[in-house]
C-alpha positions as a Python dict, from the first residue, in 0.01 Angstrom:
ca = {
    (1, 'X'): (0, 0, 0),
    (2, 'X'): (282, 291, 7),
    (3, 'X'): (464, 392, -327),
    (4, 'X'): (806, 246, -406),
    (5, 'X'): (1015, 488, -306),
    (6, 'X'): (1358, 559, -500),
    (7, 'X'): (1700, 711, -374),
    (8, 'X'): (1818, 999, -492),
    (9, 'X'): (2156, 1223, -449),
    (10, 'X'): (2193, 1560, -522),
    (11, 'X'): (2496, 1739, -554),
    (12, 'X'): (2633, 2123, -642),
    (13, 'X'): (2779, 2429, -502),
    (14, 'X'): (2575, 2742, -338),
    (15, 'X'): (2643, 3086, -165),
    (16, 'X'): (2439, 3263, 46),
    (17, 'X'): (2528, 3641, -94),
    (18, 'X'): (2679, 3825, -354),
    (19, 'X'): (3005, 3809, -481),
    (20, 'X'): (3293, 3752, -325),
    (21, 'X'): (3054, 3568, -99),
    (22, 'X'): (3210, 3178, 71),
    (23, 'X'): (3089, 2930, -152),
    (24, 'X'): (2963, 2621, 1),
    (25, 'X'): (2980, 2214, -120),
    (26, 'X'): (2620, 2052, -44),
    (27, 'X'): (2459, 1706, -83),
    (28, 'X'): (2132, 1654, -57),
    (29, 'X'): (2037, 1245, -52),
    (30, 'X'): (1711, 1112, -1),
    (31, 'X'): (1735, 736, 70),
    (32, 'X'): (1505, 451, 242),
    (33, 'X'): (1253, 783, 254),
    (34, 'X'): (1486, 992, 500),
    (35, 'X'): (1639, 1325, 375),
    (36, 'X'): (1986, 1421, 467),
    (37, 'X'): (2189, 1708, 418),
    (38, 'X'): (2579, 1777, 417),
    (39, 'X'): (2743, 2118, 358),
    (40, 'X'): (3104, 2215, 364),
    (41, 'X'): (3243, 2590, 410),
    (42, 'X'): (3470, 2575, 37),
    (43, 'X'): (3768, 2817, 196),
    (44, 'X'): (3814, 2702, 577),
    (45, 'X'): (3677, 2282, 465),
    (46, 'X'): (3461, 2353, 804),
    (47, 'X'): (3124, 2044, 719),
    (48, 'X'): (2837, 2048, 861),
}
């Protein structure tokens, strides 16, 4: 019998460098046991 699985949504801001380094949005969700993640570039909106 598997585990009950729960979903769960993570969100914050990251950057990959020092200051004044691009921040970036993210989202990490975990739901019906499939991970997903969504990033968008803070100064030009670019998502991927």
């Amino acid at each position: 019998m598997a585990a009950p699985t729960e979903d769960l949504e993570v969100e914050g801001v990251t950057a990959f460098g020092p200051p004044p380094a691009t921040e970036f949005r993210y989202v990490i969700e975990l739901k019906n046991r499939k991970i997903s993640l969504w990033m968008e570039d803070s100064a030009h909106k670019t998502q991927w």
